[in-house]
mmCIF file of C-alpha atoms and ligand atoms in Angstrom:
data_model
loop_
_atom_site.group_PDB
_atom_site.id
_atom_site.type_symbol
_atom_site.label_atom_id
_atom_site.label_comp_id
_atom_site.label_asym_id
_atom_site.label_seq_id
_atom_site.Cartn_x
_atom_site.Cartn_y
_atom_site.Cartn_z
ATOM 1 C CA MET W 21 8.731 12.032 18.272
ATOM 2 C CA GLY W 22 10.787 12.053 21.438
ATOM 3 C CA ALA W 23 14.300 10.726 21.988
ATOM 4 C CA LYS W 24 13.124 7.148 22.423
ATOM 5 C CA SER W 25 15.201 4.245 21.240
ATOM 6 C CA LEU W 26 13.239 1.237 20.086
ATOM 7 C CA ARG W 27 14.224 -2.369 19.360
ATOM 8 C CA VAL W 28 12.792 -3.017 15.918
ATOM 9 C CA ALA W 29 12.453 -6.055 13.638
ATOM 10 C CA VAL W 30 11.594 -6.163 9.942
ATOM 11 C CA VAL W 31 10.004 -9.502 9.008
ATOM 12 C CA GLY W 32 10.379 -10.213 5.278
ATOM 13 C CA ALA W 33 13.380 -7.883 5.184
ATOM 14 C CA THR W 34 14.700 -9.326 1.897
ATOM 15 C CA GLY W 35 11.421 -8.678 0.031
ATOM 16 C CA ALA W 36 10.293 -5.717 -2.075
ATOM 17 C CA VAL W 37 8.356 -4.162 0.828
ATOM 18 C CA GLY W 38 10.712 -5.242 3.632
ATOM 19 C CA ASN W 39 13.718 -3.745 1.891
ATOM 20 C CA MET W 40 11.853 -0.472 1.509
ATOM 21 C CA MET W 41 10.817 -0.576 5.176
ATOM 22 C CA ILE W 42 14.492 -0.618 6.169
ATOM 23 C CA GLN W 43 15.145 2.355 3.888
ATOM 24 C CA VAL W 44 12.108 4.309 5.117
ATOM 25 C CA LEU W 45 12.978 3.731 8.800
ATOM 26 C CA GLU W 46 16.375 5.244 8.022
ATOM 27 C CA GLU W 47 15.105 8.131 5.856
ATOM 28 C CA ARG W 48 12.469 9.222 8.371
ATOM 29 C CA ALA W 49 14.905 8.960 11.296
ATOM 30 C CA PHE W 50 12.588 6.582 13.135
ATOM 31 C CA PRO W 51 14.008 6.094 16.663
ATOM 32 C CA VAL W 52 15.651 2.720 16.007
ATOM 33 C CA GLY W 53 17.937 1.647 18.848
ATOM 34 C CA SER W 54 18.593 -1.797 17.368
ATOM 35 C CA ILE W 55 17.305 -3.555 14.272
ATOM 36 C CA ARG W 56 16.840 -7.250 13.458
ATOM 37 C CA LEU W 57 16.270 -8.325 9.881
ATOM 38 C CA LEU W 58 14.248 -11.527 9.597
ATOM 39 C CA ALA W 59 13.385 -13.645 6.562
ATOM 40 C CA SER W 60 13.216 -17.319 5.600
ATOM 41 C CA ALA W 61 16.062 -19.821 6.035
ATOM 42 C CA ARG W 62 16.860 -19.180 2.333
ATOM 43 C CA SER W 63 18.226 -15.743 3.220
ATOM 44 C CA VAL W 64 20.512 -16.715 6.086
ATOM 45 C CA GLY W 65 24.021 -15.571 5.153
ATOM 46 C CA LYS W 66 22.771 -12.451 3.366
ATOM 47 C CA HIS W 67 23.442 -8.967 4.704
ATOM 48 C CA LEU W 68 21.405 -5.811 4.133
ATOM 49 C CA PRO W 69 22.578 -2.277 4.844
ATOM 50 C CA TYR W 70 21.081 -0.111 7.582
ATOM 51 C CA LYS W 71 22.701 3.307 8.080
ATOM 52 C CA GLY W 72 25.666 2.178 6.002
ATOM 53 C CA LYS W 73 26.370 -0.919 8.113
ATOM 54 C CA PRO W 74 25.724 -4.480 6.899
ATOM 55 C CA ILE W 75 23.183 -6.279 9.102
ATOM 56 C CA ALA W 76 22.982 -10.070 8.951
ATOM 57 C CA VAL W 77 19.607 -11.507 7.930
ATOM 58 C CA GLU W 78 18.348 -14.044 10.468
ATOM 59 C CA GLU W 79 15.842 -16.845 10.067
ATOM 60 C CA LEU W 80 12.414 -15.978 11.454
ATOM 61 C CA ARG W 81 11.729 -18.177 14.485
ATOM 62 C CA GLU W 82 9.042 -18.418 17.132
ATOM 63 C CA ASP W 83 11.337 -16.818 19.718
ATOM 64 C CA SER W 84 12.588 -14.021 17.419
ATOM 65 C CA PHE W 85 10.532 -11.329 19.168
ATOM 66 C CA THR W 86 11.723 -11.652 22.756
ATOM 67 C CA GLY W 87 12.954 -8.269 23.947
ATOM 68 C CA LEU W 88 11.689 -6.347 20.912
ATOM 69 C CA ASP W 89 9.349 -3.326 20.909
ATOM 70 C CA LEU W 90 8.133 -3.223 17.303
ATOM 71 C CA ALA W 91 7.976 -5.620 14.335
ATOM 72 C CA LEU W 92 7.053 -4.548 10.823
ATOM 73 C CA PHE W 93 5.768 -7.636 8.986
ATOM 74 C CA SER W 94 5.770 -8.094 5.202
ATOM 75 C CA ALA W 95 6.318 -11.789 4.564
ATOM 76 C CA GLY W 96 2.842 -12.851 3.409
ATOM 77 C CA GLY W 97 -0.378 -13.810 5.161
ATOM 78 C CA GLY W 98 0.707 -17.280 6.312
ATOM 79 C CA VAL W 99 3.793 -15.955 8.091
ATOM 80 C CA SER W 100 1.742 -13.173 9.704
ATOM 81 C CA ARG W 101 -0.990 -15.536 10.887
ATOM 82 C CA LYS W 102 1.587 -17.752 12.584
ATOM 83 C CA PHE W 103 4.129 -15.253 13.914
ATOM 84 C CA ALA W 104 2.305 -11.937 14.528
ATOM 85 C CA PRO W 105 0.291 -13.303 17.500
ATOM 86 C CA LEU W 106 3.514 -14.773 18.958
ATOM 87 C CA ALA W 107 5.199 -11.372 18.641
ATOM 88 C CA ALA W 108 2.241 -9.584 20.264
ATOM 89 C CA GLU W 109 2.239 -12.132 23.129
ATOM 90 C CA ALA W 110 5.949 -11.407 23.659
ATOM 91 C CA GLY W 111 5.075 -7.714 24.091
ATOM 92 C CA CYS W 112 6.271 -6.663 20.634
ATOM 93 C CA THR W 113 3.785 -4.447 18.758
ATOM 94 C CA VAL W 114 3.176 -5.623 15.179
ATOM 95 C CA VAL W 115 2.373 -3.523 12.122
ATOM 96 C CA ASP W 116 1.320 -6.089 9.551
ATOM 97 C CA ASN W 117 1.364 -5.527 5.796
ATOM 98 C CA SER W 118 -0.376 -8.734 4.819
ATOM 99 C CA SER W 119 -4.128 -9.179 4.482
ATOM 100 C CA ALA W 120 -4.222 -11.701 7.380
ATOM 101 C CA PHE W 121 -5.833 -9.434 9.997
ATOM 102 C CA ARG W 122 -7.205 -6.497 7.994
ATOM 103 C CA MET W 123 -10.866 -7.397 8.339
ATOM 104 C CA ASP W 124 -10.601 -8.703 11.927
ATOM 105 C CA PRO W 125 -12.917 -6.391 13.896
ATOM 106 C CA LYS W 126 -10.480 -6.340 16.856
ATOM 107 C CA ILE W 127 -7.544 -5.190 14.706
ATOM 108 C CA PRO W 128 -7.312 -1.558 13.603
ATOM 109 C CA LEU W 129 -6.766 -0.943 9.881
ATOM 110 C CA VAL W 130 -4.970 2.362 9.703
ATOM 111 C CA VAL W 131 -3.957 5.062 7.254
ATOM 112 C CA PRO W 132 -2.480 7.820 9.427
ATOM 113 C CA GLU W 133 -3.885 10.665 7.295
ATOM 114 C CA VAL W 134 -7.371 9.160 7.526
ATOM 115 C CA ASN W 135 -8.102 7.270 10.771
ATOM 116 C CA PRO W 136 -5.250 7.495 13.333
ATOM 117 C CA GLN W 137 -7.905 7.416 16.077
ATOM 118 C CA ALA W 138 -8.425 3.712 15.294
ATOM 119 C CA LEU W 139 -5.078 3.015 17.020
ATOM 120 C CA GLU W 140 -6.695 3.578 20.420
ATOM 121 C CA ASN W 141 -6.739 0.317 22.425
ATOM 122 C CA HIS W 142 -5.144 -1.808 19.694
ATOM 123 C CA PRO W 143 -4.547 -5.433 20.760
ATOM 124 C CA GLY W 144 -0.828 -5.549 19.841
ATOM 125 C CA ILE W 145 -1.370 -5.989 16.093
ATOM 126 C CA ILE W 146 -2.219 -3.191 13.660
ATOM 127 C CA ALA W 147 -3.004 -3.880 10.016
ATOM 128 C CA ASN W 148 -1.672 -1.872 7.099
ATOM 129 C CA PRO W 149 -4.280 -1.722 4.311
ATOM 130 C CA ASN W 150 -3.906 -2.925 0.744
ATOM 131 C CA CYS W 151 -1.766 -0.613 -1.419
ATOM 132 C CA SER W 152 -4.621 0.335 -3.781
ATOM 133 C CA THR W 153 -6.918 1.153 -0.885
ATOM 134 C CA ILE W 154 -4.370 3.333 0.902
ATOM 135 C CA GLN W 155 -3.802 5.801 -1.927
ATOM 136 C CA MET W 156 -7.515 5.992 -2.723
ATOM 137 C CA VAL W 157 -8.633 6.768 0.839
ATOM 138 C CA VAL W 158 -5.857 9.362 1.269
ATOM 139 C CA ALA W 159 -7.209 11.175 -1.810
ATOM 140 C CA LEU W 160 -10.862 10.804 -0.785
ATOM 141 C CA LYS W 161 -10.570 11.752 2.903
ATOM 142 C CA PRO W 162 -10.755 15.579 2.454
ATOM 143 C CA ILE W 163 -13.764 15.212 0.153
ATOM 144 C CA TYR W 164 -15.439 12.677 2.431
ATOM 145 C CA ASP W 165 -15.106 15.085 5.370
ATOM 146 C CA ALA W 166 -16.425 18.058 3.391
ATOM 147 C CA VAL W 167 -19.381 16.649 1.465
ATOM 148 C CA GLY W 168 -19.698 12.915 2.223
ATOM 149 C CA ILE W 169 -19.319 10.100 -0.288
ATOM 150 C CA LYS W 170 -22.144 7.754 -1.270
ATOM 151 C CA ARG W 171 -20.523 5.664 -3.975
ATOM 152 C CA ILE W 172 -17.084 4.991 -5.468
ATOM 153 C CA VAL W 173 -16.355 3.354 -8.813
ATOM 154 C CA VAL W 174 -12.627 2.744 -9.236
ATOM 155 C CA THR W 175 -10.418 1.151 -11.865
ATOM 156 C CA THR W 176 -6.800 0.514 -10.927
ATOM 157 C CA PHE W 177 -3.676 0.216 -13.070
ATOM 158 C CA GLN W 178 -1.261 -1.623 -10.791
ATOM 159 C CA ALA W 179 2.508 -1.991 -11.021
ATOM 160 C CA VAL W 180 4.186 -5.403 -10.945
ATOM 161 C CA SER W 181 6.115 -4.516 -7.771
ATOM 162 C CA GLY W 182 2.776 -5.001 -5.988
ATOM 163 C CA THR W 183 3.311 -8.736 -6.499
ATOM 164 C CA GLY W 184 6.821 -8.687 -5.004
ATOM 165 C CA LYS W 185 10.396 -9.085 -6.152
ATOM 166 C CA ARG W 186 9.807 -12.133 -8.378
ATOM 167 C CA ALA W 187 7.239 -10.220 -10.432
ATOM 168 C CA ILE W 188 9.622 -7.290 -10.955
ATOM 169 C CA GLU W 189 12.158 -9.789 -12.277
ATOM 170 C CA GLU W 190 9.528 -11.506 -14.480
ATOM 171 C CA LEU W 191 8.683 -8.237 -16.260
ATOM 172 C CA ARG W 192 12.397 -7.412 -16.766
ATOM 173 C CA GLN W 193 13.114 -10.892 -18.118
ATOM 174 C CA GLN W 194 10.115 -10.940 -20.476
ATOM 175 C CA ILE W 195 11.020 -7.533 -21.942
ATOM 176 C CA SER W 196 14.594 -8.688 -22.470
ATOM 177 C CA ASP W 197 13.531 -12.068 -23.957
ATOM 178 C CA LEU W 198 11.049 -10.461 -26.351
ATOM 179 C CA GLN W 199 13.656 -7.972 -27.524
ATOM 180 C CA GLU W 200 16.014 -10.858 -28.253
ATOM 181 C CA GLY W 201 13.291 -12.821 -30.067
ATOM 182 C CA LYS W 202 13.224 -15.555 -27.403
ATOM 183 C CA ASP W 203 10.172 -17.295 -25.913
ATOM 184 C CA ILE W 204 9.014 -15.723 -22.662
ATOM 185 C CA VAL W 205 8.764 -17.569 -19.340
ATOM 186 C CA LYS W 206 5.714 -17.128 -17.062
ATOM 187 C CA ASN W 207 6.233 -18.067 -13.425
ATOM 188 C CA VAL W 208 4.375 -15.406 -11.452
ATOM 189 C CA TYR W 209 1.515 -14.253 -13.718
ATOM 190 C CA PRO W 210 -0.864 -16.422 -15.781
ATOM 191 C CA TYR W 211 -0.186 -14.380 -18.933
ATOM 192 C CA GLN W 212 2.638 -12.377 -20.497
ATOM 193 C CA ILE W 213 2.854 -9.092 -18.570
ATOM 194 C CA ALA W 214 5.381 -7.347 -20.847
ATOM 195 C CA TYR W 215 3.496 -5.070 -23.300
ATOM 196 C CA ASN W 216 0.195 -6.442 -21.958
ATOM 197 C CA CYS W 217 -2.319 -5.911 -19.138
ATOM 198 C CA PHE W 218 -4.975 -8.082 -17.509
ATOM 199 C CA PRO W 219 -7.993 -7.396 -15.243
ATOM 200 C CA HIS W 220 -7.032 -10.121 -12.805
ATOM 201 C CA ILE W 221 -5.408 -9.406 -9.411
ATOM 202 C CA GLY W 222 -6.008 -12.044 -6.749
ATOM 203 C CA ALA W 223 -8.319 -15.022 -7.045
ATOM 204 C CA PHE W 224 -11.735 -14.783 -8.724
ATOM 205 C CA LEU W 225 -14.688 -15.074 -6.340
ATOM 206 C CA ASP W 226 -18.178 -16.443 -7.028
ATOM 207 C CA SER W 227 -19.433 -12.855 -7.416
ATOM 208 C CA GLY W 228 -17.162 -12.355 -10.435
ATOM 209 C CA TYR W 229 -15.039 -9.817 -8.546
ATOM 210 C CA THR W 230 -11.452 -10.640 -7.546
ATOM 211 C CA GLU W 231 -10.016 -10.739 -4.032
ATOM 212 C CA GLU W 232 -8.086 -7.510 -4.720
ATOM 213 C CA GLU W 233 -11.309 -5.778 -5.815
ATOM 214 C CA MET W 234 -13.137 -6.885 -2.669
ATOM 215 C CA LYS W 235 -10.221 -5.671 -0.516
ATOM 216 C CA MET W 236 -10.867 -2.191 -1.912
ATOM 217 C CA VAL W 237 -14.570 -2.476 -1.023
ATOM 218 C CA ASN W 238 -14.224 -3.917 2.487
ATOM 219 C CA GLU W 239 -11.139 -1.986 3.577
ATOM 220 C CA THR W 240 -12.560 1.370 2.410
ATOM 221 C CA GLN W 241 -15.709 0.795 4.471
ATOM 222 C CA LYS W 242 -13.651 -0.204 7.524
ATOM 223 C CA ILE W 243 -11.188 2.709 7.300
ATOM 224 C CA PHE W 244 -13.975 5.298 6.947
ATOM 225 C CA SER W 245 -16.073 3.408 9.566
ATOM 226 C CA ASP W 246 -18.869 3.695 7.030
ATOM 227 C CA PRO W 247 -20.457 0.423 5.873
ATOM 228 C CA ALA W 248 -22.909 2.458 3.780
ATOM 229 C CA ILE W 249 -20.284 3.562 1.236
ATOM 230 C CA ARG W 250 -20.882 1.605 -1.953
ATOM 231 C CA VAL W 251 -17.703 0.653 -3.808
ATOM 232 C CA SER W 252 -17.174 -1.168 -7.104
ATOM 233 C CA ALA W 253 -13.598 -1.857 -8.190
ATOM 234 C CA THR W 254 -11.904 -3.274 -11.282
ATOM 235 C CA THR W 255 -8.222 -4.011 -10.653
ATOM 236 C CA VAL W 256 -5.822 -4.299 -13.572
ATOM 237 C CA ARG W 257 -2.156 -5.344 -13.658
ATOM 238 C CA ILE W 258 -0.043 -3.283 -16.067
ATOM 239 C CA PRO W 259 3.617 -3.505 -17.134
ATOM 240 C CA VAL W 260 4.893 -0.685 -14.914
ATOM 241 C CA TYR W 261 7.524 -1.400 -12.244
ATOM 242 C CA TYR W 262 6.598 1.075 -9.494
ATOM 243 C CA GLY W 263 3.464 3.178 -8.900
ATOM 244 C CA HIS W 264 -0.222 2.293 -8.976
ATOM 245 C CA SER W 265 -2.652 4.566 -10.873
ATOM 246 C CA GLU W 266 -6.392 4.744 -10.258
ATOM 247 C CA ALA W 267 -9.336 6.282 -12.103
ATOM 248 C CA VAL W 268 -11.650 7.159 -9.209
ATOM 249 C CA ASN W 269 -15.235 8.197 -9.837
ATOM 250 C CA ILE W 270 -17.265 9.295 -6.806
ATOM 251 C CA GLU W 271 -20.812 10.328 -6.055
ATOM 252 C CA THR W 272 -20.885 12.773 -3.152
ATOM 253 C CA ARG W 273 -23.749 13.460 -0.735
ATOM 254 C CA LEU W 274 -23.582 17.237 -1.213
ATOM 255 C CA PRO W 275 -22.464 19.063 -4.358
ATOM 256 C CA ILE W 276 -18.786 20.005 -4.766
ATOM 257 C CA THR W 277 -17.011 21.732 -7.647
ATOM 258 C CA PRO W 278 -13.705 20.451 -9.062
ATOM 259 C CA GLN W 279 -12.093 23.732 -7.950
ATOM 260 C CA LYS W 280 -13.273 23.281 -4.353
ATOM 261 C CA ALA W 281 -12.006 19.682 -4.404
ATOM 262 C CA ARG W 282 -8.609 20.914 -5.672
ATOM 263 C CA GLU W 283 -8.455 23.463 -2.832
ATOM 264 C CA LEU W 284 -9.287 20.857 -0.183
ATOM 265 C CA LEU W 285 -6.771 18.373 -1.589
ATOM 266 C CA ALA W 286 -4.034 21.005 -1.892
ATOM 267 C CA VAL W 287 -3.940 21.531 1.892
ATOM 268 C CA ALA W 288 -4.528 17.912 2.924
ATOM 269 C CA PRO W 289 -1.645 15.912 4.413
ATOM 270 C CA GLY W 290 0.163 13.437 2.179
ATOM 271 C CA ILE W 291 -1.313 14.763 -1.076
ATOM 272 C CA ARG W 292 0.155 16.709 -3.989
ATOM 273 C CA VAL W 293 -2.273 18.090 -6.545
ATOM 274 C CA VAL W 294 -0.858 17.783 -10.069
ATOM 275 C CA ASP W 295 -3.708 19.121 -12.142
ATOM 276 C CA ASP W 296 -3.066 21.578 -14.926
ATOM 277 C CA VAL W 297 -4.179 20.020 -18.176
ATOM 278 C CA GLY W 298 -3.402 23.250 -20.039
ATOM 279 C CA ARG W 299 0.257 22.420 -19.411
ATOM 280 C CA PHE W 300 -0.306 18.628 -19.740
ATOM 281 C CA LEU W 301 0.257 18.203 -15.990
ATOM 282 C CA TYR W 302 -1.326 15.133 -14.418
ATOM 283 C CA PRO W 303 0.027 12.385 -12.140
ATOM 284 C CA MET W 304 2.051 9.540 -13.620
ATOM 285 C CA PRO W 305 3.764 6.519 -12.013
ATOM 286 C CA ILE W 306 7.209 7.724 -13.110
ATOM 287 C CA ASP W 307 6.631 10.867 -11.044
ATOM 288 C CA ALA W 308 5.165 9.069 -8.019
ATOM 289 C CA ALA W 309 7.900 6.394 -7.843
ATOM 290 C CA GLY W 310 10.313 7.087 -5.010
ATOM 291 C CA ARG W 311 7.992 9.647 -3.347
ATOM 292 C CA ASP W 312 5.681 9.378 -0.370
ATOM 293 C CA GLU W 313 2.866 11.701 -1.473
ATOM 294 C CA THR W 314 -0.276 10.563 -3.225
ATOM 295 C CA LEU W 315 -0.560 12.532 -6.474
ATOM 296 C CA VAL W 316 -4.046 13.650 -7.576
ATOM 297 C CA GLY W 317 -5.069 15.202 -10.878
ATOM 298 C CA ARG W 318 -7.570 15.193 -13.783
ATOM 299 C CA ILE W 319 -10.163 16.409 -11.249
ATOM 300 C CA ARG W 320 -13.382 17.063 -13.102
ATOM 301 C CA GLN W 321 -17.160 16.967 -12.741
ATOM 302 C CA ASP W 322 -18.806 13.676 -13.640
ATOM 303 C CA MET W 323 -21.390 14.790 -16.177
ATOM 304 C CA SER W 324 -23.364 11.536 -15.898
ATOM 305 C CA VAL W 325 -24.628 11.966 -12.336
ATOM 306 C CA GLU W 326 -25.908 14.766 -10.108
ATOM 307 C CA ASN W 327 -23.087 15.090 -7.534
ATOM 308 C CA GLY W 328 -20.175 13.376 -9.247
ATOM 309 C CA LEU W 329 -16.427 13.906 -9.403
ATOM 310 C CA VAL W 330 -13.750 12.042 -11.323
ATOM 311 C CA MET W 331 -10.058 12.045 -10.465
ATOM 312 C CA TRP W 332 -6.798 10.266 -11.260
ATOM 313 C CA VAL W 333 -4.784 9.122 -8.236
ATOM 314 C CA VAL W 334 -1.197 7.828 -8.364
ATOM 315 C CA ALA W 335 1.201 6.710 -5.608
ATOM 316 C CA ASP W 336 4.273 4.549 -5.097
ATOM 317 C CA ASN W 337 2.747 1.223 -4.004
ATOM 318 C CA ILE W 338 5.876 0.046 -2.216
ATOM 319 C CA ARG W 339 6.292 3.325 -0.314
ATOM 320 C CA LYS W 340 2.922 4.939 0.603
ATOM 321 C CA GLY W 341 1.115 1.739 -0.392
ATOM 322 C CA ALA W 342 3.162 -0.362 2.029
ATOM 323 C CA ALA W 343 6.445 0.590 3.739
ATOM 324 C CA THR W 344 5.898 4.301 4.376
ATOM 325 C CA ASN W 345 2.361 3.793 5.644
ATOM 326 C CA ALA W 346 3.610 1.090 8.035
ATOM 327 C CA VAL W 347 6.391 3.328 9.384
ATOM 328 C CA GLN W 348 3.922 6.235 9.700
ATOM 329 C CA ILE W 349 1.675 3.980 11.805
ATOM 330 C CA ALA W 350 4.661 3.238 14.051
ATOM 331 C CA GLU W 351 5.409 6.990 14.263
ATOM 332 C CA CYS W 352 1.807 7.623 15.333
ATOM 333 C CA LEU W 353 2.189 4.990 18.071
ATOM 334 C CA VAL W 354 5.340 6.723 19.321
ATOM 335 C CA ASP W 355 3.678 10.170 19.201
ATOM 336 C CA ARG W 356 0.650 8.857 21.076
ATOM 337 C CA GLY W 357 2.832 7.253 23.767
ATOM 338 C CA GLN W 358 1.723 3.763 22.703
ATOM 339 C CA LEU W 359 5.259 2.607 21.893
HETATM 340 N N1 LIG R 9 4.414 -5.294 -2.902
HETATM 341 C C1 LIG R 9 3.440 -4.464 -2.492
HETATM 342 O O1 LIG R 9 3.129 -3.433 -3.107
HETATM 343 C C2 LIG R 9 2.705 -4.760 -1.233
HETATM 344 C C3 LIG R 9 1.867 -3.774 -0.758
HETATM 345 C C4 LIG R 9 1.177 -4.003 0.412
HETATM 346 C C5 LIG R 9 1.342 -5.192 1.063
HETATM 347 N N2 LIG R 9 2.159 -6.153 0.584
HETATM 348 C C6 LIG R 9 2.294 -7.389 1.348
HETATM 349 O O2 LIG R 9 3.590 -7.491 1.899
HETATM 350 C C7 LIG R 9 3.990 -8.859 1.933
HETATM 351 C C8 LIG R 9 5.323 -9.045 1.215
HETATM 352 O O3 LIG R 9 5.223 -8.558 -0.088
HETATM 353 P P1 LIG R 9 6.483 -8.314 -1.021
HETATM 354 O O4 LIG R 9 5.919 -7.689 -2.221
HETATM 355 O O5 LIG R 9 7.589 -7.634 -0.278
HETATM 356 O O6 LIG R 9 6.936 -9.841 -1.354
HETATM 357 P P2 LIG R 9 8.368 -10.414 -1.762
HETATM 358 O O7 LIG R 9 9.179 -9.406 -2.471
HETATM 359 O O8 LIG R 9 8.094 -11.699 -2.444
HETATM 360 O O9 LIG R 9 9.092 -10.715 -0.342
HETATM 361 C C9 LIG R 9 8.607 -11.715 0.527
HETATM 362 C C10 LIG R 9 9.397 -11.682 1.832
HETATM 363 O O10 LIG R 9 8.840 -12.616 2.748
HETATM 364 C C11 LIG R 9 9.861 -13.494 3.207
HETATM 365 N N3 LIG R 9 9.317 -14.807 3.487
HETATM 366 C C12 LIG R 9 8.610 -15.609 2.661
HETATM 367 N N4 LIG R 9 8.295 -16.765 3.277
HETATM 368 C C13 LIG R 9 8.826 -16.692 4.522
HETATM 369 C C14 LIG R 9 8.852 -17.571 5.635
HETATM 370 N N5 LIG R 9 8.258 -18.761 5.610
HETATM 371 N N6 LIG R 9 9.482 -17.146 6.763
HETATM 372 C C15 LIG R 9 10.073 -15.953 6.821
HETATM 373 N N7 LIG R 9 10.094 -15.084 5.788
HETATM 374 C C16 LIG R 9 9.471 -15.447 4.659
HETATM 375 C C17 LIG R 9 10.847 -13.529 2.059
HETATM 376 O O11 LIG R 9 12.088 -14.008 2.548
HETATM 377 P P3 LIG R 9 13.126 -14.786 1.572
HETATM 378 O O12 LIG R 9 13.792 -13.713 0.730
HETATM 379 O O13 LIG R 9 14.053 -15.411 2.555
HETATM 380 O O14 LIG R 9 12.334 -15.744 0.759
HETATM 381 C C18 LIG R 9 10.864 -12.059 1.675
HETATM 382 O O15 LIG R 9 11.644 -11.328 2.584
HETATM 383 C C19 LIG R 9 2.826 -9.649 1.351
HETATM 384 O O16 LIG R 9 2.000 -10.046 2.422
HETATM 385 C C20 LIG R 9 2.113 -8.639 0.504
HETATM 386 O O17 LIG R 9 0.749 -8.937 0.337
HETATM 387 C C21 LIG R 9 2.865 -5.960 -0.550
#
């Protein structure tokens, strides 16, 4: 990146993802000339640190984007639908973390390790994919390029931070209440999440799949520009704070050995292979939390099908699954002279 200096806003700055966006902008030395932190009226009066200085949180308003170059949105689909087009009209490029525009054919859906070329001719808004999709496509890209992928069957084990700051607090509170013998309170999830798990993320659709499961299907096809890839997902919420895990089973077009897959993954950007079962080494959320790489392990042949591979993929959902991917998209725009 050059010595540019950009006027940046973080929308949803007080949230789980927004807070991390501020941190990641700082860590990666993104060329921030000035920063505005925007949230709801509830947060006016709060301050959040950027480079050691407290920055006042402002209420998001229709005219918030005048004079800005870049806005990273993570305040939910409704806020994005209303404010992202206003920002783009004001000449401020939007990277949006919500699902509002992901399947809009005019809006690129980008994972920089996989499809940076999709940024060409963007209309002022770029969508950041769903957290579970991002880590899966990062892990599958080197294999897709080498031997093609016909079909993916994936089961996810998703951390509560994927639901935002209130869900993190709900898990903490339930663990504490149960330890003290008190009744638990459920505000965010339909069931107790402490010491439990449920195969229910997003609303159920008529097909029997959930919205989260269909995001993994539709977004994977869009990111690979390959509507022929067949995907079936089961998404499960588990009582982990940070880091989504995925059991990913793929059927490739051409044969590939687990060793060849390991070699391809080992040199691919954004991936760390953690795969030595002899030493009990495999990816875990506690190792992925706080890191930007997608960890891949348990790579083995699927014995039930001709060209099949199975792997275990883990990443920090708030970082690579959201904030880091969004900042990487902005870095790509700078590198390509689009910002
Ligand atoms: N968590 C993840 O792993 C993840 C991953 C990918 C994408 N996302 C997406 O990112 C978005 C935020 O997720 P999160 O997990 O960070 O949620 P969160 O922790 O609940 O934070 C929500 C943020 O949105 C702000 N907000 C809510 N309503 C607003 C309004 N009317 N006007 C302005 N700001 C408003 C909140 O501000 P106040 O504090 O003032 O209420 C807060 O800053 C969602 O669209 C989510 O789908 C999340």
